[in-house]
Short mmCIF file of C-alpha atoms and ligand atoms in Angstrom, two decimals:
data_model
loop_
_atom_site.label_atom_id
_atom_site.label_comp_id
_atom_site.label_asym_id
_atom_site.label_seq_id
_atom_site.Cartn_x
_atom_site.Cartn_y
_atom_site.Cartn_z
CA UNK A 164 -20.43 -54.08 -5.74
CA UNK A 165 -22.80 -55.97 -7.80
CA UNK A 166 -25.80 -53.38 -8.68
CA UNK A 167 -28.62 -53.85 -10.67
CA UNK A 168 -30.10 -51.13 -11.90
CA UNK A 169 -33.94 -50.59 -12.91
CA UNK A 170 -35.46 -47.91 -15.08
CA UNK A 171 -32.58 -47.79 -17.38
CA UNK A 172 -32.65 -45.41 -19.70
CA UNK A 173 -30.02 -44.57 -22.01
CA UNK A 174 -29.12 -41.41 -20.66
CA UNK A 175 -28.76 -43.31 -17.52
CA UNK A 176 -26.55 -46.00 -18.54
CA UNK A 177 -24.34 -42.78 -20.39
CA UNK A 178 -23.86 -41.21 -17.71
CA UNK A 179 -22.88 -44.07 -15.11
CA UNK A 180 -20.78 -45.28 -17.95
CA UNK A 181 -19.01 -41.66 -18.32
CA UNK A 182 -18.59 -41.52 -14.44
CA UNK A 183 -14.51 -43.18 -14.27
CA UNK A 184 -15.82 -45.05 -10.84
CA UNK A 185 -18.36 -47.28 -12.07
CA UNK A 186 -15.93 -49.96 -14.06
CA UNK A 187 -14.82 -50.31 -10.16
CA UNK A 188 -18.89 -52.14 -10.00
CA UNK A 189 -20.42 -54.63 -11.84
CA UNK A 190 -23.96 -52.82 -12.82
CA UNK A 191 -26.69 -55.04 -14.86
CA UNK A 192 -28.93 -52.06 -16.67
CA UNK A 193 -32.34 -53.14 -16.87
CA UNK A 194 -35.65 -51.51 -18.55
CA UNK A 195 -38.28 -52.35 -16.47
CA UNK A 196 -39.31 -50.71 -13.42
CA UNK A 197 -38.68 -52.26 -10.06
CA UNK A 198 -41.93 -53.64 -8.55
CA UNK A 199 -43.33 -57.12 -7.17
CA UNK A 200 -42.89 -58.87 -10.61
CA UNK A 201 -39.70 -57.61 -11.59
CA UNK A 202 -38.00 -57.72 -8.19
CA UNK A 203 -36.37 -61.10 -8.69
CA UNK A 204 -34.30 -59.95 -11.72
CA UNK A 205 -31.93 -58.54 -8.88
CA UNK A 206 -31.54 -61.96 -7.38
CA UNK A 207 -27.54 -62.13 -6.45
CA UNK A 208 -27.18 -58.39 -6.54
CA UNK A 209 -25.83 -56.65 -3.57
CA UNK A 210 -27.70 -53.75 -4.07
CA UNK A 211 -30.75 -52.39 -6.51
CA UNK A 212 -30.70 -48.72 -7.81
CA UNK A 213 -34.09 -47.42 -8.07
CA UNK A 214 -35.00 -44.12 -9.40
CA UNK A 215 -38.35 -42.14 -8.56
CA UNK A 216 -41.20 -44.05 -9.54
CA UNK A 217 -40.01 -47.33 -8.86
CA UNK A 218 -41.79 -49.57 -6.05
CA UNK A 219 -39.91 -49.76 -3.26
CA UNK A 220 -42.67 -51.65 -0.81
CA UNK A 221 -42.32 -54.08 1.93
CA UNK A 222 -43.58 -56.59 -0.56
CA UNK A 223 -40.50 -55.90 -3.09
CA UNK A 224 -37.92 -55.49 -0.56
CA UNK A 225 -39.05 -58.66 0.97
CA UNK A 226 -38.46 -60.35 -2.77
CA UNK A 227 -34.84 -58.23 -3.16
CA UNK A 228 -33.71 -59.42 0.54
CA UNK A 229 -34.58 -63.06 -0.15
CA UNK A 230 -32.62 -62.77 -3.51
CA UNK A 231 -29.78 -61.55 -1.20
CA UNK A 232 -29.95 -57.69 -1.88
CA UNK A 233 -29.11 -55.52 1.10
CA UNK A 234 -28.58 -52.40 -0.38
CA UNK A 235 -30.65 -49.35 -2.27
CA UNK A 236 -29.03 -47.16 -3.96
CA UNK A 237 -31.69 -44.26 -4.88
CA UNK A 238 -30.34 -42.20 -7.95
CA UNK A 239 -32.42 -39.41 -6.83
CA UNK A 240 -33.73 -37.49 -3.54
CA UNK A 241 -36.76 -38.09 -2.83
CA UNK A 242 -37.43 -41.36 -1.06
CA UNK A 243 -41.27 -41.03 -0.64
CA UNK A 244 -41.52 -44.21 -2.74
CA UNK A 245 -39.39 -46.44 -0.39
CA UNK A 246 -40.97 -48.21 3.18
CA UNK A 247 -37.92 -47.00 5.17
CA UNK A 248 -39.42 -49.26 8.11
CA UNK A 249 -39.55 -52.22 5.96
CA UNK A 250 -36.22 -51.75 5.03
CA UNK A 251 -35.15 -51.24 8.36
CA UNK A 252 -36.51 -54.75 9.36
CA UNK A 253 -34.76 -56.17 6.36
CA UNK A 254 -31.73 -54.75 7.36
CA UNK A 255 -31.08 -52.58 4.45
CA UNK A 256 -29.10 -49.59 4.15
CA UNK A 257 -30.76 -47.42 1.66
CA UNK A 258 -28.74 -43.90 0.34
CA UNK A 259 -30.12 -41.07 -1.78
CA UNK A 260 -28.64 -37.89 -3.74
CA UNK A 261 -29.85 -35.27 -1.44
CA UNK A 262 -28.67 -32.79 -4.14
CA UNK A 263 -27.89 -33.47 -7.55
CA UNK A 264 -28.68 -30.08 -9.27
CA UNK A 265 -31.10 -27.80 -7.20
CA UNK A 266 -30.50 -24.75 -9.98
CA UNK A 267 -31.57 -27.35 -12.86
CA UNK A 268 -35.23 -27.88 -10.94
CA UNK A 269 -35.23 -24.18 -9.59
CA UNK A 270 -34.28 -23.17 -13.26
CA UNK A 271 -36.84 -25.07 -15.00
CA UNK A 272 -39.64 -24.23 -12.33
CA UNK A 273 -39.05 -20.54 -13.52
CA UNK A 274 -39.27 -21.73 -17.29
CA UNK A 275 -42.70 -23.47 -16.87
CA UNK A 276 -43.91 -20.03 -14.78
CA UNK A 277 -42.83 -17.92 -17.82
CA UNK A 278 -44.02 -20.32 -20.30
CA UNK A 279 -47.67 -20.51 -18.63
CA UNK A 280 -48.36 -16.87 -17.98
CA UNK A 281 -46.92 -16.03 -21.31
CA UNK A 282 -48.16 -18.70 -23.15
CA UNK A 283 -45.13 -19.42 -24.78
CA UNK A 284 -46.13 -23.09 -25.19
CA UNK A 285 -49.04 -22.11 -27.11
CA UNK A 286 -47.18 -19.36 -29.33
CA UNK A 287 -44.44 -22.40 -30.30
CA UNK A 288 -47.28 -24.28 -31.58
CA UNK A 289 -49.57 -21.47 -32.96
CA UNK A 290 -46.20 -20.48 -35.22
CA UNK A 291 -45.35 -23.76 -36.20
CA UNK A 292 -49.57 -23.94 -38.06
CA UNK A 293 -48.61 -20.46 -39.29
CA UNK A 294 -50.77 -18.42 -36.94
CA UNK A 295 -49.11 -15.05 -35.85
CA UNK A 296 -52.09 -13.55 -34.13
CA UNK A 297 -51.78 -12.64 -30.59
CA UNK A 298 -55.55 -13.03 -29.56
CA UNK A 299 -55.73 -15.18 -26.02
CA UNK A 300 -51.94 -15.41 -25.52
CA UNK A 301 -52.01 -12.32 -23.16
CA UNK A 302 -50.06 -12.48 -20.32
CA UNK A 303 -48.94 -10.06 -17.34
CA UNK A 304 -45.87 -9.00 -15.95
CA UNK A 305 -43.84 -11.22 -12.99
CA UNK A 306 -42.67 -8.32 -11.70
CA UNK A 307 -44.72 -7.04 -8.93
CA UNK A 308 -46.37 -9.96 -8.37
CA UNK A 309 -46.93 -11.84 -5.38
CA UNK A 310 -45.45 -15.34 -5.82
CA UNK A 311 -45.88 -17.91 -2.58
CA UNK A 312 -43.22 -20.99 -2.25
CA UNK A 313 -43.94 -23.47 -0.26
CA UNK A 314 -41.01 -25.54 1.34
CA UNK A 315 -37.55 -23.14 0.78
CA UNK A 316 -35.33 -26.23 1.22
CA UNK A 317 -32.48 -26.19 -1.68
CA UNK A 318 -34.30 -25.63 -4.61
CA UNK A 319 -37.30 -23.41 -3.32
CA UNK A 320 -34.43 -21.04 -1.86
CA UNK A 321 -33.08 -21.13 -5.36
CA UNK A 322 -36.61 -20.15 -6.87
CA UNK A 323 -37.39 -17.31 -4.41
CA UNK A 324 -34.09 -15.70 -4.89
CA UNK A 325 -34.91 -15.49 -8.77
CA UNK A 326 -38.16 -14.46 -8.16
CA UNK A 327 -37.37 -11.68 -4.90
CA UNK A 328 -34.14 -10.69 -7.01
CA UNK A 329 -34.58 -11.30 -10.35
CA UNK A 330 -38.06 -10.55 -10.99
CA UNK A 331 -38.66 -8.01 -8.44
CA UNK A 332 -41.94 -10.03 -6.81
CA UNK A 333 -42.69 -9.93 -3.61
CA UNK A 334 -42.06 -13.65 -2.06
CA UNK A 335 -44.31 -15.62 0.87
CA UNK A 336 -43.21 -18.68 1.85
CA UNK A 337 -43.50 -21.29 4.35
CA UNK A 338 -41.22 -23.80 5.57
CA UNK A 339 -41.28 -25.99 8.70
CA UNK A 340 -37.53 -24.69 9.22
CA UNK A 341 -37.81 -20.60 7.64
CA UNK A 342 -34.41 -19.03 6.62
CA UNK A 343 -33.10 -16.30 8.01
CA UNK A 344 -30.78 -15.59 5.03
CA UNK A 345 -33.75 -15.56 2.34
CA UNK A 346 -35.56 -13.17 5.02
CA UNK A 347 -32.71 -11.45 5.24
CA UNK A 348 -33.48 -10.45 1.32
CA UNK A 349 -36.99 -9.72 2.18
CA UNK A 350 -39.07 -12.95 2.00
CA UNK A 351 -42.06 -12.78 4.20
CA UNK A 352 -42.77 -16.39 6.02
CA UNK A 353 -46.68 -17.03 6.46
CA UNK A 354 -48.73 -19.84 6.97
CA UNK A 355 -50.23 -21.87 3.92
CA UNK A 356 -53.98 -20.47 3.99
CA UNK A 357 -52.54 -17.11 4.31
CA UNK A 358 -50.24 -17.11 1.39
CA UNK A 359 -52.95 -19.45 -0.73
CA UNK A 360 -55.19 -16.20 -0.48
CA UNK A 361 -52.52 -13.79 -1.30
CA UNK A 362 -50.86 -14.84 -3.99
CA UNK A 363 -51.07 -14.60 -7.60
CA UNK A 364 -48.99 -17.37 -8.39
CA UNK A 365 -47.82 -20.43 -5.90
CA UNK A 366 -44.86 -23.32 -6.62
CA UNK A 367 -44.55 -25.87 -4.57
CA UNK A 368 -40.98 -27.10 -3.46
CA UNK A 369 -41.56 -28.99 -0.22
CA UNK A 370 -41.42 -32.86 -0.22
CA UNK A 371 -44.05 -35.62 -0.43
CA UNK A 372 -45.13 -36.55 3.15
CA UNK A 373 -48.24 -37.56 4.88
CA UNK A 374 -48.59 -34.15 6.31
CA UNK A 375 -47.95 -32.59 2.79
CA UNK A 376 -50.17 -35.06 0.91
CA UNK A 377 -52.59 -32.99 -0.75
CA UNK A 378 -51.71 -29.73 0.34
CA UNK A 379 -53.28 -27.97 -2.76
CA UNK A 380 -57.07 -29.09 -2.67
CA UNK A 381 -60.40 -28.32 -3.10
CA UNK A 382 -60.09 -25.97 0.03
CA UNK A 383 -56.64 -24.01 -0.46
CA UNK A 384 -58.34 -23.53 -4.53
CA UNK A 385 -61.66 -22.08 -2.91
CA UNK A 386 -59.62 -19.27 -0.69
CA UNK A 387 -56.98 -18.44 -3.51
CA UNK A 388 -57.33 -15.33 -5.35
CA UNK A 389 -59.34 -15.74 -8.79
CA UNK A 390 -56.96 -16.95 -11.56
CA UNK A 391 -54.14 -18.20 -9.43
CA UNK A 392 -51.02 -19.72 -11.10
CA UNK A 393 -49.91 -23.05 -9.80
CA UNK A 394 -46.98 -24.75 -10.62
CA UNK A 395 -45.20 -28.19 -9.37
CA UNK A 396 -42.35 -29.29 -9.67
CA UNK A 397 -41.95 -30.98 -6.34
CA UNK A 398 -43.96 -34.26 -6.30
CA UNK A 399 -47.62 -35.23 -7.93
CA UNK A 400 -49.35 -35.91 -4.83
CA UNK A 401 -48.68 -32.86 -3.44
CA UNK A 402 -51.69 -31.30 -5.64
CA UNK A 403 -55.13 -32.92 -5.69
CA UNK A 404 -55.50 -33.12 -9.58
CA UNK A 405 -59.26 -33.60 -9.82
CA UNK A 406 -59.58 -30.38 -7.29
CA UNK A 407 -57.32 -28.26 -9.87
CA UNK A 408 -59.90 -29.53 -12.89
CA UNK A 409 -62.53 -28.14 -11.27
CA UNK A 410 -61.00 -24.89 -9.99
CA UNK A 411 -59.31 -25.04 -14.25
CA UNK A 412 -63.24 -25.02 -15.53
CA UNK A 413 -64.60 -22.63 -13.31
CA UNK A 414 -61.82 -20.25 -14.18
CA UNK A 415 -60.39 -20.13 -10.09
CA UNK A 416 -57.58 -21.69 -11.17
CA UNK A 417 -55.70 -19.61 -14.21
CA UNK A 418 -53.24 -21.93 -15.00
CA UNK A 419 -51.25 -24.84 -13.91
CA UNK A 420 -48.28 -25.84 -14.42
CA UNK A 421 -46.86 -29.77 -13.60
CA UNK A 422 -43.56 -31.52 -14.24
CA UNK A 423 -44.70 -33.84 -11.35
CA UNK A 424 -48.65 -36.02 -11.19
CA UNK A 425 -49.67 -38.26 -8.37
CA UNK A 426 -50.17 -41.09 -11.00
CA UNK A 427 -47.16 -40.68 -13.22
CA UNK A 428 -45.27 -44.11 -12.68
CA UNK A 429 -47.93 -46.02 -15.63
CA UNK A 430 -46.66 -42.95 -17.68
CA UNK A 431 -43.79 -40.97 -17.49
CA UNK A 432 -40.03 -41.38 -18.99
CA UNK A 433 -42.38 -43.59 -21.35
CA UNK A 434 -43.32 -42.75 -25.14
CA UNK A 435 -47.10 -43.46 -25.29
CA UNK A 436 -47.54 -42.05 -28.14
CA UNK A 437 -49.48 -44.47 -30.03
CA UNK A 438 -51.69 -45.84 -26.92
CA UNK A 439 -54.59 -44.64 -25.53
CA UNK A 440 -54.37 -42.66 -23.06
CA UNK A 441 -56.15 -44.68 -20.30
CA UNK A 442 -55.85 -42.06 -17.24
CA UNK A 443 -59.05 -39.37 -17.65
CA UNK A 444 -57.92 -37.03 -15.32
CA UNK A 445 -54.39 -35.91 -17.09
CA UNK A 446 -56.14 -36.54 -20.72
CA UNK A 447 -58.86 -33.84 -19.32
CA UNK A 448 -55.59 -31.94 -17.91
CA UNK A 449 -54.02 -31.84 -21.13
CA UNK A 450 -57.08 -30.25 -22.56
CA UNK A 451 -56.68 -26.92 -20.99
CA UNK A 452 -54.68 -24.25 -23.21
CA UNK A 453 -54.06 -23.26 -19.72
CA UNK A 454 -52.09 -26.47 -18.52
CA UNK A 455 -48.81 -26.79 -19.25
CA UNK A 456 -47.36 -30.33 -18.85
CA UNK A 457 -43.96 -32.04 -18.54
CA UNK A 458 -43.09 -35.85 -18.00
CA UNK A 459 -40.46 -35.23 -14.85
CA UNK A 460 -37.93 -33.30 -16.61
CA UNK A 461 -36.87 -30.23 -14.35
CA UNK A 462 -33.94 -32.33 -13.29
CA UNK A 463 -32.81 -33.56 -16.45
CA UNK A 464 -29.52 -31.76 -17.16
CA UNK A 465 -26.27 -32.78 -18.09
CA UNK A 466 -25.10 -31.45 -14.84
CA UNK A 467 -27.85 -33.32 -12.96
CA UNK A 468 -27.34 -36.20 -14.43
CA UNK A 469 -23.80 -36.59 -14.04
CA UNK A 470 -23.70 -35.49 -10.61
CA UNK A 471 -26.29 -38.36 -9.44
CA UNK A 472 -24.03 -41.08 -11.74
CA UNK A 473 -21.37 -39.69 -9.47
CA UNK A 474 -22.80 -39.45 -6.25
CA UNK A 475 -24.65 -42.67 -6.65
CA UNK A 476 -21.34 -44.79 -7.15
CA UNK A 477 -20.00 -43.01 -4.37
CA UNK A 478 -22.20 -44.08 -2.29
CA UNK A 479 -22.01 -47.65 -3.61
CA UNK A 480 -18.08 -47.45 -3.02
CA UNK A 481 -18.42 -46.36 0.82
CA UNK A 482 -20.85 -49.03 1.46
CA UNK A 483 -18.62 -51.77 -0.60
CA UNK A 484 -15.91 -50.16 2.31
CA UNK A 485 -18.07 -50.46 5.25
CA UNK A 486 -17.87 -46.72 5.48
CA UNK A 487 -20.62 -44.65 6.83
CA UNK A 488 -22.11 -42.71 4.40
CA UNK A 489 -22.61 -38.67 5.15
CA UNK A 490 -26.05 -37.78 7.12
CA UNK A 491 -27.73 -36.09 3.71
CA UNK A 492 -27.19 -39.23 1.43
CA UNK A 493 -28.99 -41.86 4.28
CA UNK A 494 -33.01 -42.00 3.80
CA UNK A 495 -33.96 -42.09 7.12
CA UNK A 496 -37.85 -41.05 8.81
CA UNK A 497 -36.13 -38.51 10.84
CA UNK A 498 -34.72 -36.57 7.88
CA UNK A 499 -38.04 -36.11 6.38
CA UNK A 500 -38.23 -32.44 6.75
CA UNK A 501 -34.89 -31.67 4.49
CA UNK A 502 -36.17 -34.78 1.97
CA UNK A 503 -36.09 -34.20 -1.67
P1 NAD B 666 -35.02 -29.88 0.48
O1 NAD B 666 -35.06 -31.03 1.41
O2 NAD B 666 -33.75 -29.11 0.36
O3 NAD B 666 -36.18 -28.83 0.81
C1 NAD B 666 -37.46 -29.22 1.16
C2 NAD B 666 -37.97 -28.16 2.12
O4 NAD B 666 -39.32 -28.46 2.41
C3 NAD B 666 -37.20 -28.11 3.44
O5 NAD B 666 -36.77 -26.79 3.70
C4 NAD B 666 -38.22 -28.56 4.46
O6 NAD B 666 -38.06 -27.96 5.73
C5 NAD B 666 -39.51 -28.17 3.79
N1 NAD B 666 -40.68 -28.86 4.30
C6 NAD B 666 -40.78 -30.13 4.79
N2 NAD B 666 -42.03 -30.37 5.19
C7 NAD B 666 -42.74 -29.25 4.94
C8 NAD B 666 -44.09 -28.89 5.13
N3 NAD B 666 -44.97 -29.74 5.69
N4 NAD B 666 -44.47 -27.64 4.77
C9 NAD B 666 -43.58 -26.76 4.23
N5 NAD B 666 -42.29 -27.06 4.02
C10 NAD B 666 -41.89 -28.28 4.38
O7 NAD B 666 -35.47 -30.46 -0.92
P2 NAD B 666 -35.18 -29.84 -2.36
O8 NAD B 666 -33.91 -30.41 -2.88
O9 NAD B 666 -35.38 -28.39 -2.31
O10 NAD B 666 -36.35 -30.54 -3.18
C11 NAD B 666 -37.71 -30.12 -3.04
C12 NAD B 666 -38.62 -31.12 -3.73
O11 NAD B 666 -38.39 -31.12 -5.13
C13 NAD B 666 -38.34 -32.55 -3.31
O12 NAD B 666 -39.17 -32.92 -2.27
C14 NAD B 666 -38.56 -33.39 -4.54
O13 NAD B 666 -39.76 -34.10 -4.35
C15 NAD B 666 -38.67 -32.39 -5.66
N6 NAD B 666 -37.76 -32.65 -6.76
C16 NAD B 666 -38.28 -32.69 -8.01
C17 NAD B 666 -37.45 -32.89 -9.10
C18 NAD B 666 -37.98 -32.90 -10.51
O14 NAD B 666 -37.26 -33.30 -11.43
N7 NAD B 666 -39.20 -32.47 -10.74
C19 NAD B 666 -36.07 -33.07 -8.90
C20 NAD B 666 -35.57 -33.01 -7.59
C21 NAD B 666 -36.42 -32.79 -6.52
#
């Protein structure tokens, strides 16, 4: 198969080169990030692979299907950023990793929770300036602790078994689809308002739809207890950002945590380092000691990474075949509620 592939990286291109099925495709790697204006570099591929925060519209795929493209090949879960009915109507068959490395985001949703309530991330730079003194980095215990998880798909299960076994909180969740085996270890199922007043700390795990667009607003802030923890590692527009500045100021909210941010295609997997930053709502973010942020990273392991190289050339290889691909790796509307 002919693939182009935006949002190269170089860890990208290392691990598709490393995978011993992709000299069996002929893959252009490309920088830029697939949108309108870059669309047309894929002219005379058979298929585009597109990776979270690349544009996926009716108005690209319209571009890519005139240039002959009839496949996507998402090297990664979600597929919030693709118009499946466009595609549809372009006759495209577009596949996904439904699971790449659910401990690496579980694992690293864990680390941020630590980091934040600790304030490790403030202690690795007070050290570095020479400043040993404890004053404002103190923290409280997990254990005990009421810790709510919304959406217990793959990874969410992961994080409330640490949590429920591990730490020794007590877990809430909710789920469109509960499971029995994670109530089975005592995690209590309860609906959204309910656990946004009970707990002391909330992740979100479940995936970016309409219904789940915003779930963390002004409201859910206003009815959590004082000094909440929030962290997301899901998708940015899960969490109304300008909601969680005020709730930051006012000292509702006690700490946030985000690997994810509704606006984070113009910036992340990108060193801005010398620009101005041009978005005020993360630069006033990333003035809070007690906001703790990462550019997308909690998949980003060598396990993670090699699994979606692999998974994503399989894919391409069934579809070279005419073979149907399995139910998981097809983006499809009506597999919404298990979307990553
Ligand atoms: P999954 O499909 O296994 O689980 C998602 C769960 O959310 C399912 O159990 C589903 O029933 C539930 N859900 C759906 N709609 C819901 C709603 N309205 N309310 C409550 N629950 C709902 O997905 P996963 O692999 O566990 O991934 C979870 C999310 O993590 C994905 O949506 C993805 O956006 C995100 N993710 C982030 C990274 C990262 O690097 N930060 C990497 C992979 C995935």
């Amino acid at each position: 198969m002919r693939i182009t592939m935006f949002s190269t990286k170089a860890y990208d291109r290392r691990s598709f080169e490393a995978d011993p099925t992709a000299a069996g495709h002929e893959i252009t790697y490309l920088e830029p990030r697939l949108a309108v204006e870059t669309a047309p570099l894929a002219a005379g591929a058979d298929a585009v692979c597109a990776f979270v925060n690349d544009n996926l519209s009716a108005a690209v795929l319209e571009r890519l299907a005139a240039g002959g493209t009839k496949v996507v090949l998402l090297r990664c879960a979600g597929f919030n950023n693709v118009d499946l009915a466009a595609a549809r109507r372009l006759g495209f068959t577009v596949a996904r990793v439904p699971a790449y490395s659910p401990h690496a985001v579980a694992e690293f949703t864990i680390g941020l929770m630590l980091a934040l309530i600790r304030g490790i991330h403030r202690a690795y730079q007070r050290t570095r300036d020479g400043n040993f003194a404890l004053e404002g980095l103190l923290g409280f215990d997990l254990h005990g602790k009421t810790v709510g998880v919304i959406g217990t798909g793959k990874i969410g299960a992961i994080v409330a078994r640490i949590l429920s076994a591990g730490f020794g909180c007590r877990v809430l969740a909710h789920d469109v689809h509960p499971d029995p085996a994670l109530q089975a270890i005592g995690v209590v199922y309860a609906e959204p308002r309910a656990i946004a007043a009970e707990a002391d700390i909330l992740t979100l795990h479940c995936p970016l739809t309409p219904e789940t667009h915003h779930v963390v607003r002004a409201e859910t802030l206003a009815i959590a207890r004082r000094g909440l923890i929030l962290v997301n590692t899901s998708r940015g527009g899960l969490l109304d950002a300008e909601a969680a500045i005020d709730a930051l100021k006012s000292g509702q909210l006690g700490g946030l945590a985000m690997d994810v941010y509704e606006q984070e295609a113009d910036l992340f997997f990108e060193d801005l380092s010398n620009e101005i930053l041009a978005d005020d709502v993360i630069a006033r973010l990333l003035t809070f000691p007690n906001v703790l942020v990462t550019g997308h990273q909690a998949f980003f392991t060598v396990e993670a990474l090699g699994a979606i190289a692999a998974v994503t050339l399989g894919n391409a290889a069934r579809i070279a075949a005419g073979e149907p691909l399995g139910v998981a790796q097809v983006a499809a509307p009506e597999d919404a509620p298990r979307a990553a």
